[in-house]
Coordinates of C-alpha atoms and ligand atoms in Angstrom, one line a residue:
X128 CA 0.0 0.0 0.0
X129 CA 2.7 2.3 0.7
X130 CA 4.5 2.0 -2.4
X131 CA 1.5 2.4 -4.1
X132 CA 0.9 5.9 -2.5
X133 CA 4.8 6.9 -3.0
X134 CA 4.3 5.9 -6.8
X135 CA 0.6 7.9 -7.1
X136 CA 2.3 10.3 -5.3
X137 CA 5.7 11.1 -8.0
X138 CA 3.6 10.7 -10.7
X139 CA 1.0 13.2 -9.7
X140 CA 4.2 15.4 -8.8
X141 CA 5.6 15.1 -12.0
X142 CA 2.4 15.5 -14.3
X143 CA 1.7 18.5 -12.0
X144 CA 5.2 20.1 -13.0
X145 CA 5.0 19.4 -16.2
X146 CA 1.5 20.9 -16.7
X147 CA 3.1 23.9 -15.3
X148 CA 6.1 24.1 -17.1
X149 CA 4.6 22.8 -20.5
X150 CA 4.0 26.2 -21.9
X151 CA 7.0 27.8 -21.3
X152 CA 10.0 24.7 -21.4
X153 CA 12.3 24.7 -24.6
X154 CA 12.1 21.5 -27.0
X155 CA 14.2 19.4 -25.1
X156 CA 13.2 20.2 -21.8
X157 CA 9.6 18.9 -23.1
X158 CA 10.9 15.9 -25.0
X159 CA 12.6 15.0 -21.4
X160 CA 8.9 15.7 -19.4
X161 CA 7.6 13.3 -22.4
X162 CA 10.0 10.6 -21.3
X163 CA 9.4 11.0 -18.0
X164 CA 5.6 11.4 -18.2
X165 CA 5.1 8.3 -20.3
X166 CA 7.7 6.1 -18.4
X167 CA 6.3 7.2 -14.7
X168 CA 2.2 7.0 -16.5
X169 CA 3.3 3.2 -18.4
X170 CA 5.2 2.2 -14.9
X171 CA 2.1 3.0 -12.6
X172 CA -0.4 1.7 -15.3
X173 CA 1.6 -2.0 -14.8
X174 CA 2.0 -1.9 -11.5
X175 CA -2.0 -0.7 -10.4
X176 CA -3.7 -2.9 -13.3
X177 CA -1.6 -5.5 -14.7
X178 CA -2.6 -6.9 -17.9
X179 CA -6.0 -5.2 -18.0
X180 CA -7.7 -4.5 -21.3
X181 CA -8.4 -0.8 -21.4
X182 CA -4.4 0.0 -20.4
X183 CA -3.3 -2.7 -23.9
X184 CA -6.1 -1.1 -25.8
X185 CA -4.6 2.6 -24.8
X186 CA -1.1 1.1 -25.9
X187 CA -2.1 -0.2 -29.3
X188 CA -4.5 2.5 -30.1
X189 CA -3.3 5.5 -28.8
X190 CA 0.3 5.3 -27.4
X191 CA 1.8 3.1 -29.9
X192 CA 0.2 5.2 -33.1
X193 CA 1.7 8.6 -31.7
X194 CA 5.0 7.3 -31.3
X195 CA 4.9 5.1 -34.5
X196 CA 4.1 8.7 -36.3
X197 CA 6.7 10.1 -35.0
X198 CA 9.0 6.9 -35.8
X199 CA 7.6 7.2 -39.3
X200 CA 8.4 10.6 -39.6
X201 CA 12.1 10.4 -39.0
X202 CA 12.7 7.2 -41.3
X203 CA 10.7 8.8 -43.6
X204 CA 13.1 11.7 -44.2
X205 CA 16.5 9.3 -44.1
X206 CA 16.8 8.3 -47.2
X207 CA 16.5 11.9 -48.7
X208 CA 19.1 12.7 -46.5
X209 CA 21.6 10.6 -46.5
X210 CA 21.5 10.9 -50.2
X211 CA 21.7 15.0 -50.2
X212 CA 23.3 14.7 -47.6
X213 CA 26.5 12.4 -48.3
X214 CA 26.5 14.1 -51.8
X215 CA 26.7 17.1 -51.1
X216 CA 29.3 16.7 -48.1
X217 CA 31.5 14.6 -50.4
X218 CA 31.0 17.3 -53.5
X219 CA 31.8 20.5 -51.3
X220 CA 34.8 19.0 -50.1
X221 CA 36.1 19.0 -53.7
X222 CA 39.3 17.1 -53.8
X223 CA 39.4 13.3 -53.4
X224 CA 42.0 13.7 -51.1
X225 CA 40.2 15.5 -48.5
X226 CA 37.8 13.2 -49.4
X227 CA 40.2 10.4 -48.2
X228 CA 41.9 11.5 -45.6
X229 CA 38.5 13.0 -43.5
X230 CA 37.6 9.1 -44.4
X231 CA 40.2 7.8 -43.2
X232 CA 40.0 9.6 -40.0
X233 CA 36.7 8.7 -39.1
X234 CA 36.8 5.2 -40.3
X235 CA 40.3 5.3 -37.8
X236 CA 37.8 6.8 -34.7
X237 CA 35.2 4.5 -35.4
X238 CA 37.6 1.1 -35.5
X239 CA 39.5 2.6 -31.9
X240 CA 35.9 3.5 -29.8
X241 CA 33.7 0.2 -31.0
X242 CA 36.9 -1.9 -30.0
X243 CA 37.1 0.0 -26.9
X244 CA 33.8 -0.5 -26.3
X245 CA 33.9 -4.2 -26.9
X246 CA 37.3 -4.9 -24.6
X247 CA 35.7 -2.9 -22.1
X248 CA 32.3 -5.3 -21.9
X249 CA 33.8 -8.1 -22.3
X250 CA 36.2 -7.3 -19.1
X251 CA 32.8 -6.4 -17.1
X252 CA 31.4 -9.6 -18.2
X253 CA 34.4 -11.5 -17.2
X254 CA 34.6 -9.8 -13.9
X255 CA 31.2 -9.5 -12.8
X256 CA 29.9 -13.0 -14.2
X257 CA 26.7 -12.9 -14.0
X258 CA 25.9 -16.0 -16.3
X259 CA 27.3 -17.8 -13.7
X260 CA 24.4 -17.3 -11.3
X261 CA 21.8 -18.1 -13.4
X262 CA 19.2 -21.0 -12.3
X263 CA 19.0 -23.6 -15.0
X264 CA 15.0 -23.7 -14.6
X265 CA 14.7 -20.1 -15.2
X266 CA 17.2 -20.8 -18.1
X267 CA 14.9 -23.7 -19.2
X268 CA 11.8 -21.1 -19.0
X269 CA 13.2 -18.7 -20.8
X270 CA 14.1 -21.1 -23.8
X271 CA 10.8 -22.0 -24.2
X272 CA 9.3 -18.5 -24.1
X273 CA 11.7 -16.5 -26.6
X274 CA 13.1 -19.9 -28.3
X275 CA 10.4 -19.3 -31.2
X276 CA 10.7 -15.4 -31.3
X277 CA 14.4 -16.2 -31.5
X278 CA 14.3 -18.2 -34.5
X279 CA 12.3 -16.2 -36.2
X280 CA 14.8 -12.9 -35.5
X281 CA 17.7 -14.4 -36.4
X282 CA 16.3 -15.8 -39.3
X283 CA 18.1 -18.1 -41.6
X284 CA 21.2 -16.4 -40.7
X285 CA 23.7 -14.1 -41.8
X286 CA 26.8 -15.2 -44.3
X287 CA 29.4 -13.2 -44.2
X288 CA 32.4 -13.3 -46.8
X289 CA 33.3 -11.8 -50.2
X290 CA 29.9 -10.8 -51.1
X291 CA 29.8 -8.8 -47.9
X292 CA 31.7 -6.4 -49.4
X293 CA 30.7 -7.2 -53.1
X294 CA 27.1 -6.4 -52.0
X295 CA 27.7 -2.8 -50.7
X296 CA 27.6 -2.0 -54.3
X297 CA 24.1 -1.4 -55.4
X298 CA 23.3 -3.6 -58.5
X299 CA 20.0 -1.2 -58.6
X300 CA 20.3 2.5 -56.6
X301 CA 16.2 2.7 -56.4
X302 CA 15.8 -1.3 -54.7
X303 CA 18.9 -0.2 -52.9
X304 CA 16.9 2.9 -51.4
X305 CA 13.5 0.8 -51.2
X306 CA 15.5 -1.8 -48.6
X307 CA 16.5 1.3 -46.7
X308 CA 20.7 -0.3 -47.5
X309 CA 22.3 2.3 -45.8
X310 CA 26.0 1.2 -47.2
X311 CA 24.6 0.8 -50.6
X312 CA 22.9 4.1 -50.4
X313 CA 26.3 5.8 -49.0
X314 CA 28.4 3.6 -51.5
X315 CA 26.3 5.3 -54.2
X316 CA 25.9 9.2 -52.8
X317 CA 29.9 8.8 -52.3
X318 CA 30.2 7.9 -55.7
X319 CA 28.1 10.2 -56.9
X320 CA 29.5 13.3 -55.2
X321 CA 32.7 12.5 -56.5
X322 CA 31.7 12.2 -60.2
X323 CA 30.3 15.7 -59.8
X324 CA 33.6 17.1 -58.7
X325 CA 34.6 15.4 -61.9
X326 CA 32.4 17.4 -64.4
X327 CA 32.2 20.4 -65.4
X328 CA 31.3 22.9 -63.0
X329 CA 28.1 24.6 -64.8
X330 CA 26.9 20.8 -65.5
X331 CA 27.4 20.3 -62.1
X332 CA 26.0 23.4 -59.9
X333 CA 22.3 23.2 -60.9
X334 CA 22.2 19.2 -59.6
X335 CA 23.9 20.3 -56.1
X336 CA 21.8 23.6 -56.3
X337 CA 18.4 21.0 -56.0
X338 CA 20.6 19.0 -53.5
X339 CA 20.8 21.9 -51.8
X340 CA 17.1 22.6 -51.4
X341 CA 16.4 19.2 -50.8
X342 CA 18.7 18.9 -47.3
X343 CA 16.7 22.6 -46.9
X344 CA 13.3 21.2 -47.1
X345 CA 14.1 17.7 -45.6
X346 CA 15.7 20.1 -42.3
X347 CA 12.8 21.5 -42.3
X348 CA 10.3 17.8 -42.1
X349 CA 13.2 17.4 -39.3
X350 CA 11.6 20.1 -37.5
X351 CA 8.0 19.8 -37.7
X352 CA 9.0 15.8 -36.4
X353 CA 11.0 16.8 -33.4
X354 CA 7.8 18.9 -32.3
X355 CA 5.9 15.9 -32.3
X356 CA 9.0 14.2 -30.5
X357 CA 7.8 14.9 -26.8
X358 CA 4.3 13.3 -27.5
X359 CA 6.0 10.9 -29.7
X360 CA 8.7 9.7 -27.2
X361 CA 6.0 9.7 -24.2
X362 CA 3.9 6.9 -26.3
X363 CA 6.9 5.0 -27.5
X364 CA 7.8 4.8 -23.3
X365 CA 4.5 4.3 -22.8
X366 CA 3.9 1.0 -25.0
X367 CA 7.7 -0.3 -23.7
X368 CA 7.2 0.1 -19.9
X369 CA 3.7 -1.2 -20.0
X370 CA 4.4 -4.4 -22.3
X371 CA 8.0 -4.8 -20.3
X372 CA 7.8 -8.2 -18.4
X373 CA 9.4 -7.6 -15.3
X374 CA 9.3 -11.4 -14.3
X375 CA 12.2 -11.2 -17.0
X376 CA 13.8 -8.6 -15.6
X377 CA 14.2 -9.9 -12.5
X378 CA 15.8 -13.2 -13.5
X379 CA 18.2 -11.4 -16.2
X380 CA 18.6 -8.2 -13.4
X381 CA 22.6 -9.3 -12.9
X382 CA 22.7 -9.5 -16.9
X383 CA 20.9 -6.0 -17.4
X384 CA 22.5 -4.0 -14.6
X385 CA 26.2 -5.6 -16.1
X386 CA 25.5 -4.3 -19.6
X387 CA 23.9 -1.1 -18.4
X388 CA 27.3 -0.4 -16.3
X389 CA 29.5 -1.2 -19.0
X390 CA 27.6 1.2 -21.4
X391 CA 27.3 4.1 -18.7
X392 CA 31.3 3.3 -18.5
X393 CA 31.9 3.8 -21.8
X394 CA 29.6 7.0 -22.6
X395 CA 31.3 8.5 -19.8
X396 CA 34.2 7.0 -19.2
X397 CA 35.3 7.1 -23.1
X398 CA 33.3 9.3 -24.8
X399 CA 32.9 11.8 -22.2
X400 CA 37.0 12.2 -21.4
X401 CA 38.1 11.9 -25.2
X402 CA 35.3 15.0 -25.8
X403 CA 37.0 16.6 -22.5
X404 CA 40.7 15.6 -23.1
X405 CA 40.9 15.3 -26.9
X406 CA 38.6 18.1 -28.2
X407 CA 38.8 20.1 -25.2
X408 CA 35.1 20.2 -24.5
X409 CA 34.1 20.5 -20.9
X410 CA 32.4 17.7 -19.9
X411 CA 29.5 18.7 -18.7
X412 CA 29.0 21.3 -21.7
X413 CA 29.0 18.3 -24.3
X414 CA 26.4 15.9 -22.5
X415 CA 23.9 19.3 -22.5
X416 CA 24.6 20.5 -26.1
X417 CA 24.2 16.8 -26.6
X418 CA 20.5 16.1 -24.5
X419 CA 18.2 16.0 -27.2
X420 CA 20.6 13.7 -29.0
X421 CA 20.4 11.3 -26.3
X422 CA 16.6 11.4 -25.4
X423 CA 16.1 10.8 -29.4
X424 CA 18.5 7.6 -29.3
X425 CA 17.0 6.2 -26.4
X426 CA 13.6 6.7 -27.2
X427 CA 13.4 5.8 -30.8
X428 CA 16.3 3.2 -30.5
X429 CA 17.6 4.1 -33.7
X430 CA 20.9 5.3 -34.7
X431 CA 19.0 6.1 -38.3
X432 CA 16.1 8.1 -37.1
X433 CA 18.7 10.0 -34.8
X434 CA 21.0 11.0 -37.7
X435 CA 18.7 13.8 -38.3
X436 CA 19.0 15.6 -35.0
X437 CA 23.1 14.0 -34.9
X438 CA 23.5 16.4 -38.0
X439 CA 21.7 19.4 -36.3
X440 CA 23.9 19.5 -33.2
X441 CA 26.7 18.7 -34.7
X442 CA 26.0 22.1 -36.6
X443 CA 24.2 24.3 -34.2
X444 CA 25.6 23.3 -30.8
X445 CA 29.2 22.4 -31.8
X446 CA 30.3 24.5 -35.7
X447 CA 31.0 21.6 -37.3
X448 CA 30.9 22.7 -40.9
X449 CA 27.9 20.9 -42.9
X450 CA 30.2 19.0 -45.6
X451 CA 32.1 17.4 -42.6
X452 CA 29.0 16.1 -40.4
X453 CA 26.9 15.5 -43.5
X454 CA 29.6 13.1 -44.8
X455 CA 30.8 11.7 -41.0
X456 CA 27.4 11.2 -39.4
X457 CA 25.5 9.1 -41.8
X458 CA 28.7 6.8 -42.2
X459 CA 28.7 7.3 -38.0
X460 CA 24.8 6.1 -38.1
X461 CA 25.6 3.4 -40.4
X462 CA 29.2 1.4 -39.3
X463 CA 30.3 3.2 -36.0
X464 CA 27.7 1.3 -33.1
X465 CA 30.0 1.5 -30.0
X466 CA 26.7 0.3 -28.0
X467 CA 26.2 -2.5 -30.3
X468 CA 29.8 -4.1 -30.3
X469 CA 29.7 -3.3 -26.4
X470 CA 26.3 -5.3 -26.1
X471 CA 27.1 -8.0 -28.2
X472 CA 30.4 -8.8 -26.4
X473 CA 29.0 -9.1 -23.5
X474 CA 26.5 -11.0 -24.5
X475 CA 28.5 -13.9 -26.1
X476 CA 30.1 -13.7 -23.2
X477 CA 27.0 -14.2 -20.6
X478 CA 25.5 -17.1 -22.7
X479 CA 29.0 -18.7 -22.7
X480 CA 28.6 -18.7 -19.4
X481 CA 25.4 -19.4 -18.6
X482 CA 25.7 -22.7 -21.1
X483 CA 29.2 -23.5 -19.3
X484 CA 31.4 -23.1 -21.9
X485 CA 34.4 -21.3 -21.2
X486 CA 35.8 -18.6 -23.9
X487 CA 39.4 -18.8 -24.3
X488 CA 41.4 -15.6 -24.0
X489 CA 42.0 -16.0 -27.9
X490 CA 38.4 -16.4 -28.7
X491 CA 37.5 -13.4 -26.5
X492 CA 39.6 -11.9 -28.7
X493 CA 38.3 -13.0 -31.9
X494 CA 34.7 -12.0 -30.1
X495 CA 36.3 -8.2 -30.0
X496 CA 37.3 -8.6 -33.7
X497 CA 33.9 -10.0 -34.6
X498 CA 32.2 -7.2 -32.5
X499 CA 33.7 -4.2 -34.3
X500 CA 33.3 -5.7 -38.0
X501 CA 29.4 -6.9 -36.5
X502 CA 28.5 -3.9 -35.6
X503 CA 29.4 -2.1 -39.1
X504 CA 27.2 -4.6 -40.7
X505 CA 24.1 -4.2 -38.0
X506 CA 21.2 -2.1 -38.9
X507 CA 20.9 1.0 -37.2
X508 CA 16.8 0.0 -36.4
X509 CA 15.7 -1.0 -33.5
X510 CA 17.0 -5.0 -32.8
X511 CA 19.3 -4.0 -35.8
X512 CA 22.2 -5.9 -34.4
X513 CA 20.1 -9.0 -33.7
X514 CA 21.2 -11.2 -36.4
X515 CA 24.5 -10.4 -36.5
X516 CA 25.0 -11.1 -32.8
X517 CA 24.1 -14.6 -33.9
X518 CA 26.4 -14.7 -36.5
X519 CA 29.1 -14.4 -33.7
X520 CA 27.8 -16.8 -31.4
X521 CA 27.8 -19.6 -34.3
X522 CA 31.1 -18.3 -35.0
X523 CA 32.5 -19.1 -31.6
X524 CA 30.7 -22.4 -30.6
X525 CA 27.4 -21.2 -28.4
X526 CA 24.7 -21.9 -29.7
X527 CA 22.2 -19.4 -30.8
X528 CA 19.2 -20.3 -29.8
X529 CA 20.9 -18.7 -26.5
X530 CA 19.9 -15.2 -27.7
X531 CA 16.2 -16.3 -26.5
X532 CA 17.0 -16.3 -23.0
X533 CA 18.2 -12.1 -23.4
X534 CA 15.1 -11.4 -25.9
X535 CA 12.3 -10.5 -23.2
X536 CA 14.8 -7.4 -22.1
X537 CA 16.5 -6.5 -25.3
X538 CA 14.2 -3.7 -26.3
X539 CA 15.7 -1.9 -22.5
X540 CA 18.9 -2.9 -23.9
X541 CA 18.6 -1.6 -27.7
X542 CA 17.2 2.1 -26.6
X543 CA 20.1 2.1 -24.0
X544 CA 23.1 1.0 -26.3
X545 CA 21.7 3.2 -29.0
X546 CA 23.0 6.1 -26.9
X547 CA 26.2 5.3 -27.1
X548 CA 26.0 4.5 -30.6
X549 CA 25.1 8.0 -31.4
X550 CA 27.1 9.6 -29.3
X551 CA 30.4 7.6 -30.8
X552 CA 29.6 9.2 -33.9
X553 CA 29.1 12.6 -32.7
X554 CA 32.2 12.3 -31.4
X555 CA 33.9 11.5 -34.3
X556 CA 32.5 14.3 -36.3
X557 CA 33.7 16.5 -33.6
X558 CA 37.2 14.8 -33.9
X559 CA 37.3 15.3 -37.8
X560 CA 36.6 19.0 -37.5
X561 CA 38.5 19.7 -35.0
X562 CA 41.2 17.9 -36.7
X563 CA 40.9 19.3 -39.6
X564 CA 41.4 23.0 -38.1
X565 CA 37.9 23.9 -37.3
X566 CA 37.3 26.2 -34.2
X567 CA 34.4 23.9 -32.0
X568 CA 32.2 25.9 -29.9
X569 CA 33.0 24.8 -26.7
X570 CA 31.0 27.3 -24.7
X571 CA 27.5 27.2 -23.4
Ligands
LIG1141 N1 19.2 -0.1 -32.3 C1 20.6 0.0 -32.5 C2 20.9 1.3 -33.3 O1 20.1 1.7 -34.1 C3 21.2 -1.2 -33.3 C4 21.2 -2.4 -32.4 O2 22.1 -2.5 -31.6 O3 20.3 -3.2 -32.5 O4 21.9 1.9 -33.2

């Protein structure tokens, strides 16, 4: 009874502040009452009437459709994007050796952070061991509740070889665009933006002229989406926290709380001190300039329907110059998942123990390898990195079926690790500027 009080209690407190501050807060402060709101509203809604009709019916009819809009309008606007976007990036910066050598660097920051990431779960894992302490009849339970869902995820696999890389060139740009193929899509705009360095320059200027408006008008879409994002974001927290089985939680909680560490370790142990020590960014400065980054990762889960708002801080909050974090950031969104490799370590690692079977030091360090070249491949949707994580497992002997007993609490996991996975790329773009003699703004 008391708890219930405390919990009718802070979310009366917090719907009465937000009422009040509603009118007058600035985007993100509302995006962050949305959260809040919609977590505390989807948190007492389980907890007072569990499973009861009217609360799913709310989820699928109202909560779910509001965020799903807002979901819809971000992916909507990606592929326009990333095409003006990368082209025009690639175009402005004229010669292919810039081209190659701002390339180069952030395919160099990418490679260092995921594989930082990676060493660093795979340590906590090792240290904190929570697979170890797992009950083999809640291991057997979990098996046969995800062990469908599983199969059906990973799906008949993923090969990876040769035609990995063969495939990233499109055989047909508009299919390419229709499967959302981010690399194909990239591989193409790169392409593209190079051959119209290589014409002549009135044949040229109209086509980046219309790329030009299009990255306008698209901004703009940006905009009227990310006024929807606080209602948006509430009904995305909404639908989790009320379909979230906690019975799960409670048997995975060593498994959660490890992975959770090990990403708050690396957002702020890495990310945070490279923006302080490398760029010279105080630290507190860059995690506010970077809020409204973060609440968009964690509540849409994905590194694509973030690159948007990645892009507009990146220019408004830091002066990164437009050709450098139009060209970084969608290559950031698309190969550069420090979350991911971080999360899929660990998880290897956790099944490994859980079924027993010890990882050599070697194959922990072929599980690193296969983390950072995994998470270039993943999707950045929500679950994106899914599949691949059982591409690593077969890889190393565990069998993949294991991935059902982590399924019930991925979706925590996915909007938690997409943070860092944004927030590695904004990083590097803030690295390639600054490297390449731009002044950040450090200040406010
Ligand atoms: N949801 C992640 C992202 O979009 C990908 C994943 O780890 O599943 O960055």
């Amino acid at each position: 009874m008391a708890t219930k009080l405390i919990a009718a209690a802070v979310l009366a407190v917090l719907l009465g502040f937000s009422v009040l501050r509603w009118r007058t807060a600035q985007l993100h402060t509302k995006i962050l009452l949305g959260l809040g709101i919609g977590a505390a509203a989807g948190i007492a809604g389980k907890f007072w009437f569990p499973g009861a009709d009217w609360l799913l019916w709310i989820v699928d009819n109202v909560a779910n459709p509001i965020g799903q809009v807002f979901l819809r309008m971000l992916f909507m606007i990606v592929i326009p994007l990333i095409f003006g976007s990368v082209t025009l990036g690639v175009a402005s910066l004229g010669d292919l050796k810039k081209i190659g050598r701002i390339g180069g660097k952030a395919f160099g920051f990418f490679f260092a952070t995921t594989a930082a990431a990676a060493t660093i779960g795979l340590t906590l894992m090792n240290v904190i061991a929570p697979g170890r302490r797992m009950d083999p009849a809640v291991r057997a339970d979990l098996l046969a509740e995800y062990g469908g869902e599983a199969a059906s995820r990973v799906g008949g696999g993923v090969d990876f070889g040769i035609n990995t890389f063969v495939n990233i060139v499109p055989r047909n740009i508009v299919d390419t665009m229709a499967r959302m193929d981010m690399l194909g899509l990239i591989f193409f705009s790169i392409v593209f933006g190079i051959a119209l360095t290589q014409i002549p320059k009135e044949k040229a200027k109209p086509i980046m002229d219309i790329l030009d408006g299009l990255v306008e008008a698209v901004s703009r879409i940006i905009d009227y989406a990310m006024r929807l994002a606080p209602y948006g974001v509430a009904g995305l927290i909404f639908a989790v926290t009320v379909r979230f089985g906690t019975d799960v939680l409670q048997s995975l909680l060593f498994y959660v709380m490890t992975v959770m560490l090990g990403l708050i370790l690396h957002l702020t142990g890495v990310i945070g001190l490279l923006a302080k020590f490398l760029l010279g960014i105080p630290y507190r400065t860059f995690f506010r300039k970077c809020r409204t980054l973060m609440v968009t990762a964690f509540s849409t889960s994905s590194s694509n329907a973030t690159l948007p708002e990645n892009i507009k801080t990146a220019e408004e909050e830091f002066g990164v110059p437009k050709e450098i974090a139009s060209f970084v950031l969608p290559l950031g969104a698309t190969m550069n998942m420090n979350g991911t490799a971080l999360f899929e370590g660990m998880t290897v690692l956790f099944l490994s123990q859980v079924f027993a079977l010890g990882l050599s030091i070697p194959s922990q360090i072929a599980v690193v390898i296969l983390c950072v070249i995994t998470a270039v491949g993943a999707a950045g949707v929500p679950g994106g990195s899914i599949p691949l994580l059982a591409l690593i497992l077969t890889t190393v002997n565990i069998p993949a079926e294991g991935i059902a007993l982590i399924l019930g609490v991925d979706r925590i996991l996915d909007m938690s690790r997409t943070v860092p996975n944004v927030m590695g790329d904004q990083l590097t773009a803030l690295f390639v500027a600054k490297t390449e003699g731009v002044a950040l703004d450090t200040t406010g």
